[in-house]
Coordinates of C-alpha atoms in Angstrom, one line a residue:
Chain A
M17 CA 29.3 -50.0 33.7
S18 CA 26.5 -49.5 31.1
L19 CA 25.9 -52.2 28.5
K20 CA 27.1 -49.7 25.8
D21 CA 30.4 -49.0 27.7
A22 CA 30.9 -52.7 28.4
T23 CA 30.4 -53.5 24.7
L24 CA 32.8 -50.8 23.6
A25 CA 35.4 -51.9 26.1
R26 CA 35.1 -55.5 24.7
L27 CA 35.4 -54.2 21.2
R28 CA 38.5 -52.1 21.9
K29 CA 40.2 -55.3 22.9
K30 CA 39.0 -57.1 19.8
I31 CA 39.3 -54.5 17.1
A32 CA 42.6 -52.9 16.1
E33 CA 42.5 -49.1 16.3
V34 CA 44.8 -46.8 14.3
S35 CA 45.4 -43.0 14.6
P36 CA 44.2 -40.8 11.7
A37 CA 47.9 -40.3 10.7
E38 CA 48.4 -44.1 10.7
A39 CA 45.2 -44.5 8.7
K40 CA 46.4 -42.0 6.1
A41 CA 49.8 -43.9 5.8
L42 CA 48.0 -47.2 5.3
Q43 CA 45.6 -45.6 2.8
E44 CA 48.6 -44.3 0.8
N45 CA 49.9 -47.9 0.7
G46 CA 46.7 -49.1 -0.8
S47 CA 44.4 -49.9 2.0
V48 CA 40.8 -48.7 1.6
L49 CA 39.6 -46.0 4.0
I50 CA 35.8 -46.0 4.3
D51 CA 33.8 -43.1 5.8
I52 CA 30.7 -44.7 7.3
R53 CA 29.0 -41.5 8.4
T54 CA 25.6 -40.3 7.2
P55 CA 25.2 -38.1 4.1
E56 CA 24.4 -35.1 6.3
E57 CA 27.7 -35.6 8.1
T58 CA 29.8 -36.3 5.0
S59 CA 28.4 -33.5 2.9
L60 CA 30.7 -31.0 4.8
G61 CA 33.9 -32.9 4.2
I62 CA 35.6 -36.3 4.3
P63 CA 39.2 -37.5 4.5
A64 CA 40.8 -37.1 1.1
G65 CA 40.5 -40.2 -1.0
A66 CA 38.1 -41.9 1.4
A67 CA 35.2 -44.0 0.0
L68 CA 31.7 -43.2 1.1
L69 CA 29.6 -46.0 2.4
N70 CA 26.9 -45.3 4.9
R71 CA 26.9 -47.7 7.9
D72 CA 23.4 -49.0 7.1
R73 CA 24.7 -50.4 3.8
L74 CA 28.2 -51.4 4.9
E75 CA 27.9 -55.2 4.9
L76 CA 25.7 -55.1 1.7
N77 CA 28.1 -53.0 -0.4
I78 CA 31.5 -53.5 1.2
E79 CA 32.6 -55.8 -1.6
D80 CA 32.3 -52.9 -4.1
H81 CA 35.1 -51.2 -2.2
A82 CA 37.1 -54.1 -0.8
P83 CA 36.6 -57.2 -2.9
D84 CA 39.3 -59.1 -1.1
P85 CA 38.2 -60.0 2.5
G86 CA 41.8 -60.4 3.5
A87 CA 42.7 -56.8 2.7
T88 CA 43.1 -54.2 5.4
V89 CA 39.9 -52.1 5.7
L90 CA 39.9 -48.9 7.7
L91 CA 36.6 -47.5 9.0
L92 CA 36.0 -44.0 10.1
C93 CA 33.0 -42.4 11.8
N94 CA 32.7 -39.1 13.6
S95 CA 34.4 -40.0 16.9
G96 CA 35.6 -43.6 16.6
V97 CA 32.6 -45.3 18.3
R98 CA 30.3 -46.3 15.4
S99 CA 33.4 -47.4 13.5
L100 CA 34.2 -49.9 16.3
L101 CA 30.7 -51.4 16.1
A102 CA 30.8 -51.4 12.3
A103 CA 34.2 -53.1 12.3
D104 CA 32.8 -55.9 14.4
N105 CA 30.0 -56.4 11.8
L106 CA 32.6 -56.6 9.0
L107 CA 34.6 -59.2 10.9
A108 CA 31.3 -61.2 11.3
V109 CA 30.8 -61.2 7.5
G110 CA 34.3 -62.6 6.9
Y111 CA 36.7 -59.7 6.7
S112 CA 39.9 -60.5 8.6
D113 CA 41.7 -57.2 9.0
V114 CA 39.3 -54.4 9.9
R115 CA 40.6 -51.4 11.8
S116 CA 38.8 -48.5 13.4
V117 CA 40.2 -44.9 13.1
A118 CA 40.5 -43.7 16.7
G119 CA 38.9 -40.3 17.3
G120 CA 37.2 -40.5 13.9
F121 CA 36.7 -37.5 11.6
V122 CA 36.9 -35.0 14.5
R123 CA 40.5 -36.0 15.2
W124 CA 41.4 -36.3 11.5
K125 CA 40.3 -32.7 11.0
S126 CA 41.9 -31.4 14.2
E127 CA 45.2 -33.0 13.1
R128 CA 44.9 -31.0 9.8
L129 CA 45.0 -34.1 7.6
P130 CA 43.8 -33.6 4.1
L131 CA 40.1 -33.2 3.4
E132 CA 37.9 -33.1 0.4
V133 CA 34.3 -32.1 0.0
P134 CA 32.5 -35.0 -1.7
V135 CA 29.9 -34.4 -4.4
S136 CA 26.6 -34.4 -2.7
L137 CA 23.0 -34.5 -3.6
G138 CA 20.0 -32.9 -1.8
A139 CA 17.5 -35.1 0.1
N140 CA 15.1 -34.9 -2.8
Q141 CA 17.8 -35.8 -5.3
R142 CA 18.9 -38.8 -3.2
Q143 CA 15.3 -40.1 -3.3
R144 CA 14.8 -39.3 -7.0
Y145 CA 18.0 -41.0 -8.1
S146 CA 18.2 -43.7 -5.4
R147 CA 18.1 -46.5 -8.0
H148 CA 21.1 -45.0 -9.8
L149 CA 22.9 -44.5 -6.5
L150 CA 22.5 -48.2 -5.7
L151 CA 24.4 -49.0 -8.9
P152 CA 28.1 -49.1 -8.3
E153 CA 28.7 -48.2 -11.9
V154 CA 26.7 -44.9 -11.4
G155 CA 26.6 -44.0 -7.7
L156 CA 27.0 -40.5 -6.4
E157 CA 29.8 -39.5 -8.7
G158 CA 28.0 -40.8 -11.8
Q159 CA 24.8 -39.1 -10.9
H160 CA 26.8 -35.9 -10.3
T161 CA 28.3 -36.3 -13.7
L162 CA 24.9 -36.7 -15.3
L163 CA 23.6 -33.6 -13.6
Q164 CA 26.5 -31.6 -15.0
S165 CA 26.0 -33.1 -18.5
R166 CA 24.7 -31.3 -21.6
V167 CA 22.9 -33.2 -24.4
L168 CA 21.3 -31.8 -27.5
L169 CA 18.5 -33.6 -29.3
V170 CA 17.7 -32.8 -32.9
G171 CA 14.0 -33.6 -33.4
A172 CA 11.5 -33.8 -30.6
G173 CA 9.4 -36.4 -32.4
G174 CA 9.1 -40.2 -32.3
L175 CA 12.7 -40.8 -31.4
G176 CA 13.3 -37.6 -29.4
S177 CA 10.2 -38.0 -27.2
P178 CA 11.3 -41.2 -25.4
A179 CA 14.9 -40.2 -25.4
A180 CA 14.2 -36.8 -23.8
L181 CA 11.8 -38.2 -21.2
Y182 CA 14.3 -40.8 -20.0
L183 CA 17.3 -38.6 -20.1
A184 CA 15.4 -36.0 -18.1
A185 CA 14.2 -38.7 -15.7
A186 CA 17.8 -39.9 -15.4
G187 CA 18.9 -36.4 -14.3
V188 CA 20.9 -35.3 -17.4
G189 CA 21.4 -31.7 -16.3
T190 CA 20.9 -29.8 -19.5
L191 CA 18.8 -30.9 -22.5
T192 CA 18.6 -28.8 -25.6
L193 CA 15.7 -29.6 -27.9
V194 CA 15.9 -28.4 -31.5
D195 CA 12.7 -28.7 -33.4
H196 CA 10.7 -26.3 -35.5
D197 CA 7.4 -28.2 -35.7
V198 CA 4.1 -27.9 -33.9
V199 CA 2.2 -30.7 -32.2
D200 CA -0.2 -32.4 -34.6
R201 CA -2.8 -35.0 -33.5
S202 CA -1.2 -37.5 -35.8
N203 CA 2.0 -37.3 -33.7
L204 CA 0.4 -38.6 -30.6
Q205 CA 0.4 -42.2 -31.7
R206 CA 4.2 -42.3 -31.0
Q207 CA 5.4 -38.9 -29.7
V208 CA 4.8 -39.6 -26.0
L209 CA 6.1 -36.2 -24.9
Y210 CA 2.8 -34.6 -25.9
S211 CA -0.8 -34.8 -24.9
D212 CA -4.0 -34.1 -26.8
T213 CA -4.2 -30.6 -25.3
N214 CA -0.8 -29.7 -26.8
T215 CA -2.0 -29.9 -30.4
G216 CA -1.1 -26.7 -32.2
L217 CA 1.7 -25.7 -29.7
P218 CA 5.3 -25.5 -30.7
K219 CA 6.8 -28.9 -29.8
T220 CA 9.8 -27.5 -27.9
E221 CA 7.5 -25.4 -25.7
A222 CA 5.2 -28.3 -24.9
A223 CA 8.2 -30.6 -24.4
R224 CA 9.8 -28.1 -22.0
T225 CA 6.6 -28.0 -19.8
R226 CA 6.4 -31.8 -19.8
L227 CA 10.0 -32.4 -19.0
K228 CA 10.2 -29.8 -16.3
A229 CA 7.2 -31.4 -14.7
L230 CA 8.9 -34.7 -14.8
N231 CA 12.2 -33.4 -13.3
P232 CA 12.6 -29.8 -12.2
D233 CA 16.4 -30.5 -11.8
V234 CA 16.9 -30.5 -15.5
K235 CA 17.4 -27.3 -17.5
I236 CA 15.6 -27.4 -20.8
N237 CA 16.7 -25.2 -23.7
A238 CA 13.8 -25.1 -26.1
V239 CA 15.1 -24.1 -29.5
D240 CA 12.1 -23.5 -31.9
Q241 CA 14.3 -23.3 -35.0
K242 CA 15.0 -25.4 -38.0
L243 CA 18.6 -26.7 -37.8
D244 CA 20.6 -25.4 -40.8
R245 CA 24.2 -24.7 -41.8
T246 CA 24.0 -21.2 -40.2
N247 CA 23.1 -22.3 -36.7
V248 CA 24.3 -25.9 -36.4
E249 CA 27.7 -25.2 -35.0
E250 CA 26.6 -22.5 -32.5
L251 CA 23.8 -24.8 -31.2
F252 CA 26.0 -27.9 -30.9
A253 CA 28.8 -26.1 -29.1
D254 CA 29.0 -26.7 -25.4
H255 CA 27.2 -30.1 -25.6
Q256 CA 28.8 -33.4 -25.0
V257 CA 26.5 -35.6 -27.0
I258 CA 24.2 -35.0 -30.0
I259 CA 21.2 -37.2 -30.6
D260 CA 20.0 -37.6 -34.1
G261 CA 16.2 -38.0 -33.9
T262 CA 15.3 -36.1 -37.0
D263 CA 13.0 -37.3 -39.8
N264 CA 14.8 -36.3 -43.0
F265 CA 18.0 -37.0 -44.8
P266 CA 19.3 -33.4 -45.3
T267 CA 19.3 -32.9 -41.5
R268 CA 20.9 -36.2 -40.8
Y269 CA 23.8 -35.3 -43.1
L270 CA 24.0 -31.9 -41.5
I271 CA 24.1 -33.4 -38.0
N272 CA 26.8 -35.8 -39.1
D273 CA 29.0 -33.3 -40.8
A274 CA 28.8 -30.9 -37.9
C275 CA 29.5 -33.6 -35.3
V276 CA 32.6 -34.7 -37.4
R277 CA 33.8 -31.2 -37.6
L278 CA 33.3 -30.5 -33.8
G279 CA 34.5 -34.0 -32.7
L280 CA 31.2 -34.8 -31.1
P281 CA 29.5 -38.2 -30.8
N282 CA 26.4 -38.6 -32.9
V283 CA 23.9 -41.0 -31.4
Y284 CA 22.0 -42.0 -34.5
G285 CA 18.6 -43.6 -34.8
S286 CA 16.1 -43.9 -37.6
V287 CA 12.9 -45.9 -38.2
F288 CA 10.7 -47.1 -41.0
R289 CA 7.4 -49.0 -40.7
F290 CA 8.4 -52.0 -38.5
E291 CA 12.2 -51.6 -38.5
G292 CA 14.7 -49.3 -36.9
Q293 CA 18.5 -48.8 -36.8
T294 CA 20.8 -47.2 -34.4
S295 CA 24.5 -46.6 -34.0
V296 CA 27.0 -44.2 -32.4
F297 CA 29.1 -42.3 -35.0
W298 CA 32.2 -40.8 -33.4
P299 CA 35.3 -40.5 -35.6
A300 CA 36.9 -38.5 -32.8
Q301 CA 36.5 -41.2 -30.2
P302 CA 39.6 -41.0 -28.0
D303 CA 40.6 -44.7 -28.0
E304 CA 40.2 -45.5 -31.7
P305 CA 38.6 -43.8 -34.7
T306 CA 35.2 -45.1 -35.6
P307 CA 33.1 -44.4 -38.6
C308 CA 30.7 -41.5 -39.3
Y309 CA 27.3 -41.7 -40.9
R310 CA 28.8 -41.0 -44.3
C311 CA 31.1 -44.0 -44.0
L312 CA 27.9 -46.1 -43.8
Y313 CA 25.8 -44.1 -46.2
P314 CA 28.0 -41.9 -48.3
Q315 CA 25.0 -40.2 -50.0
P316 CA 21.3 -40.0 -49.4
P317 CA 18.9 -41.6 -51.8
P318 CA 17.5 -39.4 -54.6
P319 CA 14.0 -38.2 -53.8
E320 CA 12.4 -40.5 -56.3
L321 CA 13.9 -43.6 -54.6
A322 CA 13.5 -42.5 -51.0
P323 CA 10.6 -43.8 -49.2
G324 CA 8.2 -41.0 -48.5
C325 CA 8.4 -39.8 -44.9
G326 CA 4.9 -38.9 -43.9
E327 CA 3.1 -41.5 -45.9
A328 CA 5.3 -44.5 -45.1
G329 CA 3.8 -45.1 -41.7
V330 CA 5.5 -46.5 -38.6
L331 CA 4.4 -48.7 -35.8
G332 CA 3.9 -46.3 -32.9
V333 CA 6.1 -48.2 -30.4
L334 CA 9.0 -48.6 -32.9
P335 CA 10.6 -45.2 -32.4
G336 CA 10.1 -45.8 -28.7
V337 CA 12.4 -48.8 -28.9
I338 CA 15.0 -47.1 -31.0
G339 CA 14.8 -43.8 -29.1
L340 CA 15.4 -45.6 -25.8
L341 CA 18.4 -47.4 -27.3
Q342 CA 19.7 -43.9 -28.2
A343 CA 19.1 -42.7 -24.6
T344 CA 20.9 -45.7 -23.3
E345 CA 23.9 -45.2 -25.5
T346 CA 23.9 -41.5 -24.4
L347 CA 24.0 -42.4 -20.7
K348 CA 26.8 -44.9 -21.3
L349 CA 28.7 -42.2 -23.2
L350 CA 28.3 -39.7 -20.4
L351 CA 29.2 -42.2 -17.7
G352 CA 32.0 -43.9 -19.6
L353 CA 30.3 -47.3 -19.2
G354 CA 30.4 -50.4 -21.2
D355 CA 30.9 -50.9 -24.9
L356 CA 29.3 -48.3 -27.1
L357 CA 27.6 -49.0 -30.5
T358 CA 30.5 -47.3 -32.2
S359 CA 31.6 -49.4 -35.3
R360 CA 28.4 -51.3 -35.1
L361 CA 25.0 -50.8 -36.7
L362 CA 22.2 -52.3 -34.7
H363 CA 19.1 -53.2 -36.7
Y364 CA 15.8 -54.1 -35.2
D365 CA 13.0 -55.9 -37.1
A366 CA 9.9 -55.8 -34.9
L367 CA 7.9 -58.2 -37.1
Q368 CA 10.6 -60.9 -36.8
A369 CA 11.3 -59.8 -33.2
R370 CA 15.0 -59.8 -34.2
F371 CA 17.9 -57.6 -33.2
T372 CA 21.0 -57.9 -35.4
T373 CA 24.3 -56.1 -35.3
H374 CA 26.6 -55.5 -38.2
R375 CA 30.2 -54.3 -38.2
I376 CA 30.9 -51.0 -39.9
Q377 CA 34.4 -49.5 -40.5
P378 CA 35.7 -46.1 -41.1
D379 CA 35.9 -45.4 -44.9
P380 CA 39.5 -44.4 -45.5
N381 CA 38.3 -42.2 -48.4
C382 CA 35.5 -40.5 -46.4
E383 CA 35.7 -36.9 -47.4
Y384 CA 34.4 -35.8 -43.9
C385 CA 36.1 -38.0 -41.3
S386 CA 39.2 -39.6 -42.9
G387 CA 41.3 -36.6 -41.9
E388 CA 42.4 -36.0 -45.4
G389 CA 42.0 -32.5 -46.8
E390 CA 39.9 -29.6 -45.6
F391 CA 36.4 -29.8 -44.3
P392 CA 34.3 -30.0 -47.5
G393 CA 31.5 -27.8 -46.2
Y394 CA 27.9 -28.5 -45.5
S395 CA 25.9 -30.1 -48.3
D396 CA 22.7 -28.8 -49.9
Y397 CA 20.6 -31.8 -50.2
Q398 CA 17.0 -31.3 -51.4
D399 CA 14.7 -31.4 -48.5
F400 CA 12.3 -33.8 -50.0
C401 CA 10.6 -34.8 -46.8
S402 CA 9.3 -31.5 -45.6
Chain B
M7 CA 26.7 -73.1 -55.2
K8 CA 25.9 -72.1 -51.7
N9 CA 22.5 -72.0 -50.1
V10 CA 22.0 -68.6 -48.5
T11 CA 19.2 -66.5 -47.1
I12 CA 18.5 -63.0 -48.3
R13 CA 16.9 -60.6 -45.9
I14 CA 14.8 -57.9 -47.5
P15 CA 14.3 -54.7 -45.5
A16 CA 10.8 -53.3 -44.8
A17 CA 11.6 -50.3 -47.0
L18 CA 12.0 -52.5 -50.1
R19 CA 9.6 -55.4 -49.5
E20 CA 6.9 -53.9 -51.8
F21 CA 9.4 -54.5 -54.6
A22 CA 9.9 -58.2 -53.5
G23 CA 6.4 -59.4 -53.5
G24 CA 6.1 -58.5 -49.8
M25 CA 8.7 -61.1 -48.9
A26 CA 10.9 -60.5 -45.8
E27 CA 13.4 -63.2 -46.7
L28 CA 14.1 -65.7 -49.3
E29 CA 16.5 -68.5 -50.0
L30 CA 18.6 -68.9 -53.1
Q31 CA 21.9 -70.4 -54.3
A32 CA 24.9 -68.3 -55.1
V33 CA 28.7 -68.3 -54.9
T34 CA 29.3 -64.6 -54.3
A35 CA 27.4 -61.6 -53.0
G36 CA 27.3 -60.3 -56.5
T37 CA 25.7 -63.4 -58.0
A38 CA 23.2 -63.5 -55.1
L39 CA 22.1 -60.0 -56.1
E40 CA 22.0 -61.0 -59.8
K41 CA 19.6 -63.9 -58.9
L42 CA 17.6 -61.5 -56.9
A43 CA 17.4 -59.1 -59.9
E44 CA 16.1 -61.9 -62.1
R45 CA 13.2 -62.4 -59.8
F46 CA 12.6 -58.8 -58.7
P47 CA 14.0 -56.3 -61.2
L48 CA 12.4 -53.3 -59.4
L49 CA 14.0 -54.4 -56.2
S50 CA 17.4 -54.7 -57.9
Q51 CA 17.2 -51.1 -59.3
R52 CA 17.0 -49.8 -55.7
I53 CA 20.0 -51.8 -54.6
V54 CA 22.4 -51.5 -57.5
D55 CA 22.9 -48.9 -60.2
Q56 CA 23.0 -49.5 -64.0
D57 CA 26.6 -50.7 -63.8
G58 CA 25.8 -53.2 -61.1
A59 CA 27.5 -51.3 -58.3
V60 CA 25.8 -51.2 -54.9
R61 CA 24.2 -47.8 -54.3
A62 CA 25.7 -45.3 -51.9
Y63 CA 22.7 -45.4 -49.6
V64 CA 22.5 -49.2 -49.4
N65 CA 24.7 -51.7 -47.4
I66 CA 25.0 -55.4 -48.0
F67 CA 26.1 -57.5 -45.1
V68 CA 27.1 -61.1 -45.2
G69 CA 26.6 -62.1 -41.6
E70 CA 28.0 -59.3 -39.6
T71 CA 30.4 -58.1 -42.3
N72 CA 29.8 -55.3 -44.8
I73 CA 30.8 -56.5 -48.2
R74 CA 32.3 -53.0 -48.7
D75 CA 34.9 -54.0 -46.0
S76 CA 35.4 -57.4 -47.6
S77 CA 35.7 -58.1 -51.3
G78 CA 32.7 -56.1 -52.4
L79 CA 30.4 -58.0 -54.8
E80 CA 33.1 -60.7 -55.1
T81 CA 32.7 -61.6 -51.4
R82 CA 32.4 -65.4 -51.2
L83 CA 29.4 -67.0 -49.6
A84 CA 29.2 -70.1 -47.5
D85 CA 26.3 -72.4 -46.9
G86 CA 23.9 -71.0 -44.4
D87 CA 25.2 -67.4 -44.8
I88 CA 22.6 -64.6 -44.2
V89 CA 22.8 -61.7 -46.6
T90 CA 21.2 -58.7 -45.2
I91 CA 20.3 -55.6 -47.2
I92 CA 20.1 -52.4 -45.2
P93 CA 19.2 -49.2 -46.9
A94 CA 19.3 -45.7 -45.4
V95 CA 16.0 -44.7 -43.9
A96 CA 15.2 -41.3 -42.4
G97 CA 12.1 -41.7 -40.3
G98 CA 12.2 -40.3 -36.8

């Protein structure tokens, strides 16, 4: 008898084996069924409801799927051999009831038990997103969600640059950039999407080239238009998140009002000199209503009291910090992770190296988000920053 | 009287002699702003209107709480409170 056959014979005495039908019944009673085959094998189909955990990471990640080492764990491979070897490994790390599915996936399929086709990524994508795939909170399904997601950024400047770069890198499937500006050399101190050779080009065009080079998976819609009341709703439609990275008050109110009207989350950021602020405004949040931008700032300052935009100056890295916080909140929103910055205003003072958060509440009298009366329409604020 | 710290935002520091924060004694958020106005009238104009109401594009927080969600200018202060002024800024 070969060493392999002797080992398998010994393991068959040690490891409990169950038929695919028995495995399915146990799975229905709450036991976890783990398909340990390679991504190439599982891409064609897996037992319905099975967890995917390749054998080479089994001991490392088993606790994500079976936190209780006393629980029944069912392992499935293609024919029932690798699952025996893997079951022995799990017993060695402390699991007490590990069973191997006899005949593996081949038998499961031949007995016409239910199958599903798992979301899958190509080989390049598995490499590109490997650090996301290692996070249980993201994983294959989360990455698939990101690749199906659609995010719109208003402003491809200081805030939009880092946000767009990191969202593209993260594999957010569709990014729509709305900006009607051209690249100026004075932008390059902070607008890291652009290089010196881009000066004079439309920002959306230069951004699309840069982002496609970073990640060809991502579809970039370059909208070289000024956002206004006539195009805002059409542009925002079919997106899940709007990122406010604009540089003027009239557009910020327009973004807010359209997001409130369409029920979209507005991931807000703004910067001035050495300070920035960010929040997520989302009155239509499913769990609980949260404030809109107007609940915090019911009206913009008059032009004579507003700090000038171009002449105020800003530390180049400051919009990088705030834009990346916006990108982070956007990824959390898309993946349904953690606690969002809804109902909180985060303020960053770079000179003091201080982050503070302040609570904000919906204004019960807010004309736009309180749900009272008809939509008041879009405002005509004087565009004093252009 | 309570000893409190007022934090001045970057956007308004030029009207407060360049100060990022200062300490003063006050009982309510409103009296703190009045004391601020005595020292820096131009700063005060940007925070409150002629009637003394906080402007629609400025928020005053005592600690984490917006005074708008508390008792407004009557919001009581405690020793050690930090009063933060946060105006709308638009830069991007």
